[in-house]
Short mmCIF file of C-alpha atoms in Angstrom, two decimals:
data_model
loop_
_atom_site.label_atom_id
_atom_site.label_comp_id
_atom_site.label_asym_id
_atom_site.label_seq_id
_atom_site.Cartn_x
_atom_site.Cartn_y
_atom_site.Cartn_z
CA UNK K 1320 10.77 -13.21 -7.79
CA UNK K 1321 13.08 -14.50 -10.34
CA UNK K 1322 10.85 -17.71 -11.26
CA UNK K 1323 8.05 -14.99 -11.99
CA UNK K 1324 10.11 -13.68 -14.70
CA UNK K 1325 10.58 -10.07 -12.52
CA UNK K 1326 13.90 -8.49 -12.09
CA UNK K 1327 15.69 -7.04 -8.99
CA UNK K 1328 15.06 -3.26 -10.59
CA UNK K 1329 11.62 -4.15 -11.47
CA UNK K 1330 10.63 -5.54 -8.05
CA UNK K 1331 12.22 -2.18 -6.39
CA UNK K 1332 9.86 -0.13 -8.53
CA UNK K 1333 7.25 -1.91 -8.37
CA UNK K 1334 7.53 -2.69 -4.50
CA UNK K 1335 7.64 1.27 -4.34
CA UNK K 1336 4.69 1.59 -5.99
CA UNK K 1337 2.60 -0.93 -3.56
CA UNK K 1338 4.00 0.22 -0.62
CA UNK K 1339 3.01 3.74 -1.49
CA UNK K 1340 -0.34 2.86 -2.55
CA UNK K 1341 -0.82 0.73 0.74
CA UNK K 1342 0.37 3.93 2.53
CA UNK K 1343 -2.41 6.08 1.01
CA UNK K 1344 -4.94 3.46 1.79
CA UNK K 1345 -3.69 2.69 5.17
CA UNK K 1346 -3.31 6.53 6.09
CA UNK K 1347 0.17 5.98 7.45
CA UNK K 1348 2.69 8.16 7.02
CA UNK K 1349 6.56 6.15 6.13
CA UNK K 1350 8.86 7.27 3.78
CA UNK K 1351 10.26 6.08 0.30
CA UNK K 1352 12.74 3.29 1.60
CA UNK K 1353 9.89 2.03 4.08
CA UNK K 1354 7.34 2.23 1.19
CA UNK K 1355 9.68 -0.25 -1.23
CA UNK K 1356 10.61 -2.01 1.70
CA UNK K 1357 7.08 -2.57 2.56
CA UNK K 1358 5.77 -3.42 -1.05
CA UNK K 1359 8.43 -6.14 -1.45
CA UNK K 1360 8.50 -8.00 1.95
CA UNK K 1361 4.58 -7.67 1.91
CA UNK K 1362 4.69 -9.33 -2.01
CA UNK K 1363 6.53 -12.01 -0.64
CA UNK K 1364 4.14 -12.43 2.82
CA UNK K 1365 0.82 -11.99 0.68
CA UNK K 1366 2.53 -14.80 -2.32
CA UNK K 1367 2.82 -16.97 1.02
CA UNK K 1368 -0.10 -16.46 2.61
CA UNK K 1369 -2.15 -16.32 -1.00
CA UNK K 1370 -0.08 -19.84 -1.75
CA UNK K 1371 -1.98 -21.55 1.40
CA UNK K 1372 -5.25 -20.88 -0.23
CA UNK K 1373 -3.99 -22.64 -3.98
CA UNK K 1374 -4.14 -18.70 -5.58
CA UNK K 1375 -0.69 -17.97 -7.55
CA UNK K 1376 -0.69 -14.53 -8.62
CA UNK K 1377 2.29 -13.61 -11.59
CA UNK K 1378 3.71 -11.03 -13.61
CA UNK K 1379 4.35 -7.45 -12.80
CA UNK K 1380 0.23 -6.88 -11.74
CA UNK K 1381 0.27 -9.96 -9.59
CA UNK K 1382 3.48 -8.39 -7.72
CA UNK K 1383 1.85 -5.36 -7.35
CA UNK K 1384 -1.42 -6.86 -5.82
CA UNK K 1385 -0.23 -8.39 -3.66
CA UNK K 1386 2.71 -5.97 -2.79
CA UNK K 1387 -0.02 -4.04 -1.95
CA UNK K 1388 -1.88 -6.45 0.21
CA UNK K 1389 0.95 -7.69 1.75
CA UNK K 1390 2.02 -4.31 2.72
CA UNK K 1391 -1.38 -3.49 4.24
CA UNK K 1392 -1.18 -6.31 6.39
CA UNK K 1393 2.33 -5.28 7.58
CA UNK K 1394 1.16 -1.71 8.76
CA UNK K 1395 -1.72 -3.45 10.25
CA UNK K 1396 0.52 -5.51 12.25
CA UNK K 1397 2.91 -2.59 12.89
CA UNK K 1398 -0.25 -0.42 14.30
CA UNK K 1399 -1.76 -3.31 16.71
CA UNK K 1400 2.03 -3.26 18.03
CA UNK K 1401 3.19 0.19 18.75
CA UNK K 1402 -0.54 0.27 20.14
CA UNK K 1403 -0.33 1.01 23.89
CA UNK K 1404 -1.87 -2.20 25.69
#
């Protein structure tokens, strides 16, 4: 996060932000903590995964994208889990 020029405070917002937005798109219903939990960790999955395919996104929209992507994927994940088999 730091090479990207974003701050601890900055990611925390931000992260909010995604992980809120991915829990209005996803339907799910988690609260604040879990939604900045959610938008960071799934910033740092989607930058991985995105990184595999050569696309870099930066700067404070680039963390939010793919907060927001990342996070999807994570409450996908989470719902195929707690789904009984």
């Amino acid at each position: 996060m730091e090479n990207e020029g974003i701050g601890w405070i900055a990611a925390i917002i931000i992260g909010g932000i995604a992980g809120w937005l991915a829990e209005m798109f996803m339907k799910s219903n988690m609260g604040v903590l879990m939604n900045v939990l959610l938008g960071i960790v799934g910033a740092i999955v989607a930058n991985f995964i995105l990184s595999l395919f050569g696309v870099a996104l930066g700067g404070l929209l680039g963390y939010l994208i793919a907060g927001f992507i990342g996070a999807c994927i994570l409450i996908a994940i989470a719902r195929m889990i707690r789904r009984p088999a």
